[in-house]
mmCIF file of C-alpha atoms in Angstrom:
data_model
loop_
_atom_site.group_PDB
_atom_site.id
_atom_site.type_symbol
_atom_site.label_atom_id
_atom_site.label_comp_id
_atom_site.label_asym_id
_atom_site.label_seq_id
_atom_site.Cartn_x
_atom_site.Cartn_y
_atom_site.Cartn_z
ATOM 1 C CA MET A 1010 67.034 92.225 109.292
ATOM 2 C CA GLN A 1011 69.685 92.114 111.932
ATOM 3 C CA ILE A 1012 71.605 95.320 112.442
ATOM 4 C CA ILE A 1013 75.180 94.917 113.570
ATOM 5 C CA LYS A 1014 76.253 97.642 115.934
ATOM 6 C CA GLU A 1015 79.839 97.100 116.872
ATOM 7 C CA ARG A 1016 82.835 96.341 114.793
ATOM 8 C CA ASN A 1017 85.232 93.704 116.018
ATOM 9 C CA LYS A 1018 87.345 96.077 118.065
ATOM 10 C CA ALA A 1019 90.603 94.673 116.816
ATOM 11 C CA LYS A 1020 89.626 94.259 113.203
ATOM 12 C CA PRO A 1021 92.705 94.900 111.123
ATOM 13 C CA GLU A 1022 92.362 98.293 109.505
ATOM 14 C CA PHE A 1023 92.519 96.794 106.083
ATOM 15 C CA LEU A 1024 89.966 98.733 104.190
ATOM 16 C CA ASN A 1025 89.344 101.754 106.360
ATOM 17 C CA GLY A 1026 87.282 103.312 103.613
ATOM 18 C CA ARG A 1027 90.160 103.135 101.173
ATOM 19 C CA SER A 1028 89.235 103.577 97.563
ATOM 20 C CA ALA A 1029 90.336 101.014 95.026
ATOM 21 C CA LYS A 1030 93.990 100.677 94.327
ATOM 22 C CA LYS A 1031 94.705 100.516 90.665
ATOM 23 C CA ASN A 1032 97.065 97.542 90.802
ATOM 24 C CA GLY A 1033 94.358 94.925 91.140
ATOM 25 C CA GLU A 1034 94.350 94.659 94.921
ATOM 26 C CA PRO A 1035 91.158 93.831 96.764
ATOM 27 C CA HIS A 1036 89.028 96.770 97.819
ATOM 28 C CA GLY A 1037 85.598 97.537 99.189
ATOM 29 C CA ILE A 1038 83.058 97.200 96.406
ATOM 30 C CA ARG A 1039 82.125 100.442 94.701
ATOM 31 C CA TRP A 1040 78.734 101.219 93.296
ATOM 32 C CA THR A 1041 77.210 103.488 90.687
ATOM 33 C CA VAL A 1042 74.187 105.621 91.493
ATOM 34 C CA ASP A 1043 71.970 103.178 89.548
ATOM 35 C CA GLU A 1044 73.153 100.254 91.649
ATOM 36 C CA TYR A 1045 72.730 102.376 94.776
ATOM 37 C CA TYR A 1046 69.101 102.960 93.877
ATOM 38 C CA LYS A 1047 68.620 99.232 93.196
ATOM 39 C CA ILE A 1048 69.910 98.474 96.694
ATOM 40 C CA TYR A 1049 67.465 101.042 98.007
ATOM 41 C CA GLU A 1050 64.636 99.331 96.120
ATOM 42 C CA LEU A 1051 65.536 96.047 97.766
ATOM 43 C CA GLY A 1052 64.661 97.766 101.026
ATOM 44 C CA LEU A 1053 68.178 97.344 102.333
ATOM 45 C CA PHE A 1054 68.483 100.965 103.495
ATOM 46 C CA TYR A 1055 65.411 100.763 105.664
ATOM 47 C CA GLY A 1056 65.950 102.700 108.874
ATOM 48 C CA ARG A 1057 69.344 103.979 107.785
ATOM 49 C CA ARG A 1058 70.561 107.351 106.517
ATOM 50 C CA VAL A 1059 73.044 106.811 103.735
ATOM 51 C CA GLU A 1060 75.111 108.683 101.173
ATOM 52 C CA LEU A 1061 77.135 107.573 98.174
ATOM 53 C CA ILE A 1062 80.643 108.988 98.008
ATOM 54 C CA LYS A 1063 83.238 107.729 95.527
ATOM 55 C CA GLY A 1064 81.100 104.657 95.021
ATOM 56 C CA GLU A 1065 81.133 103.763 98.712
ATOM 57 C CA ILE A 1066 77.976 103.779 100.758
ATOM 58 C CA PHE A 1067 78.364 105.556 104.083
ATOM 59 C CA GLU A 1068 75.939 105.354 106.936
ATOM 60 C CA MET A 1069 75.287 108.443 109.016
ATOM 61 C CA SER A 1070 74.566 108.130 112.700
ATOM 62 C CA PRO A 1071 71.086 109.124 113.894
ATOM 63 C CA MET A 1072 70.563 112.854 114.104
ATOM 64 C CA LEU A 1073 70.798 114.425 117.561
ATOM 65 C CA SER A 1074 68.900 117.568 118.536
ATOM 66 C CA PRO A 1075 71.790 120.033 118.541
ATOM 67 C CA HIS A 1076 72.620 118.976 115.000
ATOM 68 C CA ALA A 1077 69.028 119.340 113.852
ATOM 69 C CA THR A 1078 68.705 122.712 115.554
ATOM 70 C CA SER A 1079 71.837 124.051 113.941
ATOM 71 C CA ILE A 1080 70.626 122.984 110.510
ATOM 72 C CA ARG A 1081 67.415 124.946 111.063
ATOM 73 C CA LEU A 1082 69.332 127.995 112.291
ATOM 74 C CA VAL A 1083 71.660 127.949 109.283
ATOM 75 C CA TYR A 1084 68.706 127.542 106.960
ATOM 76 C CA GLU A 1085 66.860 130.527 108.433
ATOM 77 C CA GLN A 1086 69.953 132.728 108.206
ATOM 78 C CA LEU A 1087 70.675 131.735 104.623
ATOM 79 C CA ARG A 1088 67.063 132.031 103.532
ATOM 80 C CA ALA A 1089 67.074 135.634 104.736
ATOM 81 C CA VAL A 1090 70.320 136.363 102.902
ATOM 82 C CA PHE A 1091 69.633 134.531 99.647
ATOM 83 C CA GLY A 1092 66.385 135.737 98.203
ATOM 84 C CA LYS A 1093 64.578 134.518 95.127
ATOM 85 C CA GLY A 1094 66.789 132.930 92.565
ATOM 86 C CA PHE A 1095 68.326 130.458 94.983
ATOM 87 C CA GLU A 1096 66.999 127.122 96.076
ATOM 88 C CA ILE A 1097 68.066 126.108 99.606
ATOM 89 C CA ARG A 1098 67.817 122.435 100.515
ATOM 90 C CA THR A 1099 68.586 120.549 103.701
ATOM 91 C CA GLN A 1100 69.796 116.957 103.722
ATOM 92 C CA MET A 1101 68.874 116.258 100.162
ATOM 93 C CA PRO A 1102 70.931 114.506 97.511
ATOM 94 C CA MET A 1103 73.294 116.274 95.159
ATOM 95 C CA SER A 1104 74.259 114.598 91.896
ATOM 96 C CA PHE A 1105 77.962 115.033 91.460
ATOM 97 C CA SER A 1106 78.856 112.032 89.341
ATOM 98 C CA ILE A 1107 77.979 108.451 88.555
ATOM 99 C CA ARG A 1108 79.499 107.437 91.887
ATOM 100 C CA ASP A 1109 78.850 110.490 94.028
ATOM 101 C CA GLU A 1110 75.532 111.389 95.580
ATOM 102 C CA PRO A 1111 76.167 113.066 98.936
ATOM 103 C CA GLU A 1112 73.468 114.648 101.108
ATOM 104 C CA PRO A 1113 74.908 117.877 102.497
ATOM 105 C CA ASP A 1114 73.189 119.328 105.544
ATOM 106 C CA ILE A 1115 72.482 122.579 103.676
ATOM 107 C CA ALA A 1116 72.946 123.306 99.968
ATOM 108 C CA VAL A 1117 72.341 126.657 98.297
ATOM 109 C CA SER A 1118 71.956 126.328 94.526
ATOM 110 C CA LYS A 1119 71.090 128.865 91.856
ATOM 111 C CA GLY A 1120 67.627 128.387 90.468
ATOM 112 C CA SER A 1121 64.148 127.606 91.660
ATOM 113 C CA VAL A 1122 62.646 124.466 93.084
ATOM 114 C CA HIS A 1123 61.228 123.623 89.651
ATOM 115 C CA ASP A 1124 64.708 123.428 88.162
ATOM 116 C CA PHE A 1125 65.306 120.279 90.181
ATOM 117 C CA LYS A 1126 62.085 118.473 89.364
ATOM 118 C CA GLU A 1127 63.709 115.827 87.233
ATOM 119 C CA SER A 1128 67.099 115.566 88.840
ATOM 120 C CA HIS A 1129 69.013 116.670 91.884
ATOM 121 C CA PRO A 1130 71.211 119.773 91.823
ATOM 122 C CA THR A 1131 74.661 119.137 90.401
ATOM 123 C CA THR A 1132 76.372 122.050 92.084
ATOM 124 C CA ALA A 1133 75.915 124.717 94.747
ATOM 125 C CA VAL A 1134 77.180 128.211 95.539
ATOM 126 C CA LEU A 1135 77.497 127.201 99.175
ATOM 127 C CA LEU A 1136 77.461 123.902 101.063
ATOM 128 C CA VAL A 1137 77.254 123.650 104.834
ATOM 129 C CA GLU A 1138 77.802 120.596 107.016
ATOM 130 C CA VAL A 1139 76.927 120.650 110.690
ATOM 131 C CA ALA A 1140 79.382 118.482 112.566
ATOM 132 C CA LEU A 1141 78.635 116.924 115.897
ATOM 133 C CA THR A 1142 79.760 113.319 115.473
ATOM 134 C CA SER A 1143 80.898 113.603 111.882
ATOM 135 C CA LEU A 1144 83.717 116.162 112.100
ATOM 136 C CA ARG A 1145 86.493 113.937 110.827
ATOM 137 C CA PHE A 1146 84.426 112.781 107.910
ATOM 138 C CA ASP A 1147 83.333 116.305 107.006
ATOM 139 C CA ARG A 1148 86.918 117.566 107.092
ATOM 140 C CA ALA A 1149 88.318 114.691 105.094
ATOM 141 C CA LYS A 1150 86.155 112.688 102.719
ATOM 142 C CA LYS A 1151 83.504 115.341 102.217
ATOM 143 C CA LEU A 1152 86.006 118.163 101.955
ATOM 144 C CA LYS A 1153 87.850 116.324 99.170
ATOM 145 C CA LEU A 1154 84.620 115.587 97.352
ATOM 146 C CA TYR A 1155 83.475 119.168 97.496
ATOM 147 C CA ALA A 1156 86.898 120.494 96.451
ATOM 148 C CA GLU A 1157 86.918 118.049 93.541
ATOM 149 C CA ASN A 1158 83.546 119.373 92.446
ATOM 150 C CA ARG A 1159 84.769 122.931 92.786
ATOM 151 C CA ILE A 1160 82.260 124.003 95.426
ATOM 152 C CA GLU A 1161 83.583 127.512 96.012
ATOM 153 C CA ASP A 1162 82.211 128.008 99.502
ATOM 154 C CA TYR A 1163 82.155 125.122 102.008
ATOM 155 C CA TRP A 1164 81.399 125.642 105.696
ATOM 156 C CA ILE A 1165 81.536 123.263 108.629
ATOM 157 C CA VAL A 1166 79.603 124.265 111.717
ATOM 158 C CA ASN A 1167 81.759 122.653 114.394
ATOM 159 C CA LEU A 1168 79.351 122.179 117.278
ATOM 160 C CA LYS A 1169 81.810 120.697 119.750
ATOM 161 C CA GLN A 1170 84.332 123.470 119.487
ATOM 162 C CA ARG A 1171 81.662 126.092 118.823
ATOM 163 C CA GLN A 1172 83.278 127.533 115.733
ATOM 164 C CA LEU A 1173 82.614 127.939 112.037
ATOM 165 C CA GLU A 1174 85.185 126.560 109.627
ATOM 166 C CA VAL A 1175 85.185 128.213 106.208
ATOM 167 C CA TYR A 1176 86.861 126.530 103.247
ATOM 168 C CA ARG A 1177 87.446 128.408 99.990
ATOM 169 C CA GLN A 1178 89.505 128.198 96.793
ATOM 170 C CA PRO A 1179 89.002 124.560 95.864
ATOM 171 C CA SER A 1180 92.058 123.061 94.216
ATOM 172 C CA GLY A 1181 93.695 119.777 93.279
ATOM 173 C CA VAL A 1182 93.634 117.332 90.412
ATOM 174 C CA ASN A 1183 93.274 113.908 92.023
ATOM 175 C CA ASP A 1184 92.277 112.220 95.250
ATOM 176 C CA GLU A 1185 95.605 112.954 96.910
ATOM 177 C CA THR A 1186 95.497 116.652 96.092
ATOM 178 C CA PHE A 1187 91.852 117.769 96.279
ATOM 179 C CA ASP A 1188 91.743 120.409 98.984
ATOM 180 C CA TYR A 1189 90.845 123.997 99.811
ATOM 181 C CA ALA A 1190 93.631 126.567 99.687
ATOM 182 C CA GLU A 1191 91.909 128.969 102.035
ATOM 183 C CA LYS A 1192 90.796 127.808 105.478
ATOM 184 C CA LEU A 1193 89.362 130.123 108.114
ATOM 185 C CA VAL A 1194 88.116 129.455 111.614
ATOM 186 C CA LEU A 1195 85.582 131.884 113.029
ATOM 187 C CA GLY A 1196 84.583 132.035 116.692
ATOM 188 C CA VAL A 1197 81.262 132.897 118.333
ATOM 189 C CA ASP A 1198 81.990 136.640 118.269
ATOM 190 C CA GLU A 1199 82.664 136.750 114.562
ATOM 191 C CA SER A 1200 80.598 136.936 111.378
ATOM 192 C CA VAL A 1201 80.751 135.376 107.947
ATOM 193 C CA SER A 1202 79.572 136.466 104.488
ATOM 194 C CA PRO A 1203 78.762 133.900 101.825
ATOM 195 C CA LEU A 1204 80.934 134.400 98.734
ATOM 196 C CA ALA A 1205 77.773 134.698 96.683
ATOM 197 C CA ARG A 1206 76.399 137.386 99.027
ATOM 198 C CA PRO A 1207 79.476 139.325 100.136
ATOM 199 C CA LYS A 1208 77.498 142.166 101.690
ATOM 200 C CA ALA A 1209 75.485 139.932 104.006
ATOM 201 C CA LYS A 1210 76.789 139.279 107.510
ATOM 202 C CA ILE A 1211 75.804 136.178 109.416
ATOM 203 C CA LYS A 1212 76.859 135.965 113.058
ATOM 204 C CA VAL A 1213 78.425 132.683 114.059
ATOM 205 C CA SER A 1214 76.515 132.881 117.332
ATOM 206 C CA ASP A 1215 73.271 132.883 115.331
ATOM 207 C CA ILE A 1216 73.951 129.489 113.799
ATOM 208 C CA LEU A 1217 75.123 127.676 116.921
ATOM 209 C CA PRO A 1218 72.348 126.113 119.012
ATOM 210 C CA MET B 58 36.563 117.944 124.949
ATOM 211 C CA GLN B 59 39.256 116.789 127.307
ATOM 212 C CA SER B 60 40.597 119.352 129.725
ATOM 213 C CA LEU B 61 44.340 119.827 129.709
ATOM 214 C CA GLU B 62 44.753 118.654 133.307
ATOM 215 C CA SER B 63 43.499 115.186 132.503
ATOM 216 C CA VAL B 64 45.955 114.665 129.673
ATOM 217 C CA GLN B 65 48.902 112.602 130.793
ATOM 218 C CA ILE B 66 52.187 113.897 129.542
ATOM 219 C CA THR B 67 54.761 111.159 129.304
ATOM 220 C CA SER B 68 58.324 112.260 129.727
ATOM 221 C CA ILE B 69 60.167 113.006 126.519
ATOM 222 C CA PRO B 70 63.723 111.699 126.371
ATOM 223 C CA VAL B 71 66.208 114.563 126.556
ATOM 224 C CA ALA B 72 68.738 114.657 123.746
ATOM 225 C CA PRO B 73 72.330 114.397 124.892
ATOM 226 C CA PHE B 74 74.231 117.637 125.436
ATOM 227 C CA ILE B 75 76.808 118.503 122.843
ATOM 228 C CA ASP B 76 79.728 117.578 125.065
ATOM 229 C CA ASP B 77 78.322 114.136 125.684
ATOM 230 C CA ALA B 78 77.631 113.461 122.049
ATOM 231 C CA PRO B 79 79.223 110.157 121.164
ATOM 232 C CA GLU B 80 82.082 110.130 118.698
ATOM 233 C CA ILE B 81 80.466 107.793 116.201
ATOM 234 C CA PRO B 82 82.390 108.410 113.061
ATOM 235 C CA THR B 83 80.558 108.099 109.779
ATOM 236 C CA GLN B 84 81.301 104.595 108.629
ATOM 237 C CA PRO B 85 81.042 102.592 105.470
ATOM 238 C CA ILE B 86 77.739 100.777 105.606
ATOM 239 C CA ARG B 87 77.827 97.272 107.052
ATOM 240 C CA TRP B 88 75.930 94.418 105.553
ATOM 241 C CA ASN B 89 74.714 91.105 106.868
ATOM 242 C CA SER B 90 74.523 87.860 104.919
ATOM 243 C CA ASP B 91 70.810 88.310 104.281
ATOM 244 C CA ALA B 92 71.374 91.616 102.473
ATOM 245 C CA TYR B 93 74.426 90.216 100.681
ATOM 246 C CA TYR B 94 72.530 87.288 99.192
ATOM 247 C CA LYS B 95 69.628 89.522 98.194
ATOM 248 C CA MET B 96 72.058 91.757 96.298
ATOM 249 C CA ALA B 97 73.590 88.705 94.642
ATOM 250 C CA GLU B 98 70.166 87.519 93.536
ATOM 251 C CA MET B 99 69.442 90.928 92.105
ATOM 252 C CA GLY B 100 72.501 90.596 89.896
ATOM 253 C CA LEU B 101 74.386 93.421 91.571
ATOM 254 C CA PHE B 102 77.601 91.383 91.627
ATOM 255 C CA GLU B 103 77.509 90.353 87.989
ATOM 256 C CA GLY B 104 80.963 90.315 86.482
ATOM 257 C CA LYS B 105 82.587 90.862 89.851
ATOM 258 C CA ARG B 106 84.382 88.561 92.237
ATOM 259 C CA VAL B 107 83.180 89.444 95.750
ATOM 260 C CA GLU B 108 83.122 88.109 99.297
ATOM 261 C CA LEU B 109 81.377 89.284 102.440
ATOM 262 C CA ILE B 110 83.974 89.744 105.141
ATOM 263 C CA GLU B 111 83.166 91.322 108.501
ATOM 264 C CA GLY B 112 80.191 93.158 107.121
ATOM 265 C CA GLU B 113 82.039 94.609 104.140
ATOM 266 C CA ILE B 114 81.696 93.497 100.560
ATOM 267 C CA ILE B 115 85.190 93.078 99.206
ATOM 268 C CA GLU B 116 85.828 93.023 95.494
ATOM 269 C CA MET B 117 88.815 91.192 94.040
ATOM 270 C CA ALA B 118 90.450 91.196 90.651
ATOM 271 C CA GLU B 119 89.624 88.384 88.252
ATOM 272 C CA MET B 120 91.891 85.407 88.772
ATOM 273 C CA ARG B 121 94.831 84.911 86.492
ATOM 274 C CA SER B 122 96.207 81.569 85.302
ATOM 275 C CA PRO B 123 98.713 80.880 88.070
ATOM 276 C CA HIS B 124 95.997 81.379 90.669
ATOM 277 C CA ILE B 125 93.517 79.101 88.912
ATOM 278 C CA THR B 126 96.194 76.483 88.373
ATOM 279 C CA GLY B 127 97.267 76.678 91.998
ATOM 280 C CA VAL B 128 93.709 76.072 93.153
ATOM 281 C CA MET B 129 93.243 73.091 90.869
ATOM 282 C CA ILE B 130 96.517 71.496 91.871
ATOM 283 C CA LEU B 131 95.532 71.706 95.527
ATOM 284 C CA GLY B 132 92.067 70.351 94.816
ATOM 285 C CA ASN B 133 93.554 67.225 93.265
ATOM 286 C CA LEU B 134 96.327 66.815 95.816
ATOM 287 C CA PHE B 135 94.028 67.086 98.813
ATOM 288 C CA THR B 136 91.474 64.713 97.345
ATOM 289 C CA GLU B 137 94.250 62.134 97.179
ATOM 290 C CA VAL B 138 95.655 62.914 100.630
ATOM 291 C CA PHE B 139 92.346 63.084 102.499
ATOM 292 C CA GLY B 140 90.457 60.312 100.755
ATOM 293 C CA GLU B 141 86.844 59.247 100.919
ATOM 294 C CA ASN B 142 85.534 60.636 104.175
ATOM 295 C CA TYR B 143 86.426 64.201 103.376
ATOM 296 C CA CYS B 144 85.161 66.731 100.924
ATOM 297 C CA VAL B 145 87.592 69.070 99.205
ATOM 298 C CA ARG B 146 85.861 72.270 98.127
ATOM 299 C CA THR B 147 87.310 74.956 95.875
ATOM 300 C CA GLN B 148 86.053 78.544 96.017
ATOM 301 C CA ALA B 149 82.922 77.490 97.797
ATOM 302 C CA THR B 150 81.294 79.457 100.563
ATOM 303 C CA LEU B 151 82.196 78.927 104.182
ATOM 304 C CA ASP B 152 79.387 80.140 106.418
ATOM 305 C CA LEU B 153 81.150 82.058 109.154
ATOM 306 C CA GLY B 154 78.086 83.821 110.411
ATOM 307 C CA VAL B 155 75.959 86.784 109.622
ATOM 308 C CA GLU B 156 78.873 89.100 108.829
ATOM 309 C CA SER B 157 81.267 86.844 106.989
ATOM 310 C CA GLN B 158 80.663 84.562 104.028
ATOM 311 C CA PRO B 159 84.135 84.053 102.560
ATOM 312 C CA GLU B 160 84.895 81.746 99.636
ATOM 313 C CA PRO B 161 88.288 80.261 100.463
ATOM 314 C CA ASP B 162 90.242 78.976 97.481
ATOM 315 C CA VAL B 163 90.419 75.503 98.995
ATOM 316 C CA SER B 164 88.705 74.096 102.064
ATOM 317 C CA VAL B 165 88.681 70.575 103.440
ATOM 318 C CA VAL B 166 85.574 69.558 105.387
ATOM 319 C CA PRO B 167 84.470 66.238 106.831
ATOM 320 C CA GLY B 168 81.809 64.179 105.086
ATOM 321 C CA ASN B 169 80.807 64.162 101.469
ATOM 322 C CA LEU B 170 79.388 66.598 98.917
ATOM 323 C CA ARG B 171 75.768 65.926 99.685
ATOM 324 C CA ASP B 172 76.196 66.741 103.352
ATOM 325 C CA TYR B 173 76.415 70.351 102.273
ATOM 326 C CA ALA B 174 73.649 70.390 99.707
ATOM 327 C CA ALA B 175 71.267 72.279 101.954
ATOM 328 C CA ALA B 176 73.701 74.603 103.705
ATOM 329 C CA HIS B 177 77.305 75.684 103.518
ATOM 330 C CA PRO B 178 79.791 74.241 105.993
ATOM 331 C CA ARG B 179 80.453 76.375 109.042
ATOM 332 C CA SER B 180 83.982 75.208 109.685
ATOM 333 C CA ALA B 181 86.851 73.439 107.969
ATOM 334 C CA LEU B 182 89.794 71.269 108.903
ATOM 335 C CA LEU B 183 92.082 73.132 106.585
ATOM 336 C CA ILE B 184 91.793 76.279 104.521
ATOM 337 C CA VAL B 185 94.158 77.403 101.800
ATOM 338 C CA GLU B 186 94.192 80.750 100.039
ATOM 339 C CA VAL B 187 96.243 81.073 96.883
ATOM 340 C CA SER B 188 97.600 84.624 96.851
ATOM 341 C CA ASP B 189 98.420 86.491 93.702
ATOM 342 C CA THR B 190 96.952 89.963 94.203
ATOM 343 C CA THR B 191 95.309 89.230 97.546
ATOM 344 C CA LEU B 192 98.276 88.705 99.864
ATOM 345 C CA ALA B 193 97.622 91.620 102.196
ATOM 346 C CA LEU B 194 93.939 90.717 102.486
ATOM 347 C CA ASP B 195 94.727 87.043 103.105
ATOM 348 C CA ARG B 196 97.265 87.861 105.805
ATOM 349 C CA SER B 197 95.135 90.354 107.665
ATOM 350 C CA LEU B 198 91.367 90.328 107.317
ATOM 351 C CA LYS B 199 91.051 86.712 106.236
ATOM 352 C CA ALA B 200 93.496 85.441 108.834
ATOM 353 C CA SER B 201 91.473 87.342 111.389
ATOM 354 C CA ILE B 202 88.133 85.759 110.507
ATOM 355 C CA TYR B 203 89.600 82.283 110.163
ATOM 356 C CA ALA B 204 91.331 82.622 113.544
ATOM 357 C CA ARG B 205 88.160 83.931 115.138
ATOM 358 C CA ASN B 206 86.360 80.856 113.908
ATOM 359 C CA PHE B 207 89.108 78.555 115.162
ATOM 360 C CA ILE B 208 90.154 77.215 111.788
ATOM 361 C CA GLU B 209 93.136 75.255 113.089
ATOM 362 C CA ASP B 210 95.117 74.980 109.871
ATOM 363 C CA TYR B 211 95.313 77.961 107.506
ATOM 364 C CA TRP B 212 97.769 78.137 104.613
ATOM 365 C CA ILE B 213 98.580 80.922 102.199
ATOM 366 C CA VAL B 214 100.247 79.891 98.956
ATOM 367 C CA ASN B 215 102.335 82.960 98.208
ATOM 368 C CA LEU B 216 102.661 82.809 94.440
ATOM 369 C CA ARG B 217 104.949 85.803 94.182
ATOM 370 C CA SER B 218 107.515 84.617 96.706
ATOM 371 C CA ARG B 219 106.936 80.971 95.813
ATOM 372 C CA CYS B 220 106.481 79.713 99.342
ATOM 373 C CA ILE B 221 103.692 78.623 101.672
ATOM 374 C CA GLU B 222 102.814 80.478 104.863
ATOM 375 C CA ILE B 223 101.340 78.197 107.514
ATOM 376 C CA TYR B 224 99.180 79.710 110.269
ATOM 377 C CA ARG B 225 98.273 77.658 113.310
ATOM 378 C CA LYS B 226 97.160 77.975 116.934
ATOM 379 C CA PRO B 227 94.397 80.563 116.629
ATOM 380 C CA PHE B 228 93.713 82.542 119.806
ATOM 381 C CA GLU B 229 92.281 85.783 121.050
ATOM 382 C CA ASP B 230 94.871 88.380 121.920
ATOM 383 C CA PRO B 231 93.528 91.111 124.258
ATOM 384 C CA ASN B 232 94.907 93.863 122.023
ATOM 385 C CA LEU B 233 95.071 92.413 118.541
ATOM 386 C CA GLY B 234 91.885 90.374 118.582
ATOM 387 C CA PHE B 235 91.822 86.968 116.908
ATOM 388 C CA ILE B 236 95.167 85.987 115.412
ATOM 389 C CA TYR B 237 97.281 82.945 114.726
ATOM 390 C CA SER B 238 100.116 82.681 117.206
ATOM 391 C CA GLU B 239 102.155 80.303 115.075
ATOM 392 C CA ARG B 240 103.373 81.279 111.627
ATOM 393 C CA THR B 241 105.829 79.217 109.590
ATOM 394 C CA VAL B 242 107.111 79.902 106.103
ATOM 395 C CA VAL B 243 108.002 76.869 104.024
ATOM 396 C CA GLY B 244 110.069 77.118 100.829
ATOM 397 C CA GLU B 245 110.155 75.207 97.564
ATOM 398 C CA GLN B 246 112.665 72.642 98.791
ATOM 399 C CA GLN B 247 110.575 71.710 101.809
ATOM 400 C CA SER B 248 107.407 69.716 102.580
ATOM 401 C CA VAL B 249 104.229 70.359 104.514
ATOM 402 C CA SER B 250 101.697 68.128 106.261
ATOM 403 C CA PRO B 251 98.119 69.071 107.085
ATOM 404 C CA LEU B 252 97.389 68.897 110.826
ATOM 405 C CA ALA B 253 94.597 66.454 110.041
ATOM 406 C CA ARG B 254 96.955 64.240 108.014
ATOM 407 C CA PRO B 255 100.291 64.503 109.806
ATOM 408 C CA LYS B 256 101.790 61.545 107.955
ATOM 409 C CA ALA B 257 101.180 62.968 104.513
ATOM 410 C CA LYS B 258 104.276 64.811 103.329
ATOM 411 C CA ILE B 259 103.426 67.149 100.485
ATOM 412 C CA LYS B 260 106.283 68.809 98.639
ATOM 413 C CA VAL B 261 105.856 72.561 98.322
ATOM 414 C CA SER B 262 107.184 72.289 94.778
ATOM 415 C CA ASP B 263 104.218 70.001 93.994
ATOM 416 C CA ILE B 264 101.783 72.652 95.195
ATOM 417 C CA LEU B 265 103.227 75.671 93.432
ATOM 418 C CA PRO B 266 102.022 76.038 89.848
#
């Protein structure tokens, strides 16, 4: 199967990931999770890392070492802070809705691994995305999705600017308004405490590669 | 047991440094025609009106009466105007390559029906899109792919404004990509002639439903 690398550089920005307009105008097709799995079964995702957000399938770029390293560092820090009673997953699906199945870099959910035998977690006390090439996406599409699903604690490890962005107080009622009311930026000399573990202190420098 | 000295260590590619990491934004997944037809076969498009355009599957609203009528009127008109040696196709696939498989409302191709029994035509003398809810799409993305494939004569029947937009002289602009450099709007009181049939004067009022 041929893989197309480059978009026509001057392609009119018609769709640009826009979700469907309600007045019957053309839009990118949107899928349900069932259809998404059928496409997977056809082998059409072979060699690609994908997520389903608002019914649109997004392709992630291949993972680079700094990104992978940061994920491991975050995991180790969180594992030490969240003991038994929390399941911590990296790059695994979350079931938010019939059209939303993102794969956050790190997800901390209440429960044990056995609780998710039959189905993916539907929520988390903390989600973390490590951003190297995906910053815009993590701050926009993913941020809205997580705010919509009332994820109380959402962090972006911004590798390029070497800072941790902390988003709290999810709010909003529709796609235009989903957002986080509280946004903090922490530098390499600072520390952060997960909302679910307010006494724990994690140094930002310990999660940057 | 092999001693360590005799083991050849091939160089391992070094991952790019953070600063050099390419800005590849997360993108909606792109499909090729192979994947598109497999999905169609699997029934994933049942009940939907879709086209593959520049790697994206675009979904359109079901056609309403004026649109259907407009297409049929043109089908009959062009059959008369073009005669025996041409084939007038309605909503049939135009094979514009691995990323684009549009289904223009009306296309006029040389030859007869059977010439295209084994494969879709890859070009057309004239393409017409009847626009009810699809005007923006037809003017931007569709115009772009038709221009890029040097479709010399491209019309949009603008049902809402009751006029016909004629696009000619496709070319590649260094900044805008493939566009039509000539655009004429013809009203109800006027006539149009296909480039391939310059003597045929067709009243716009005869085309509009």
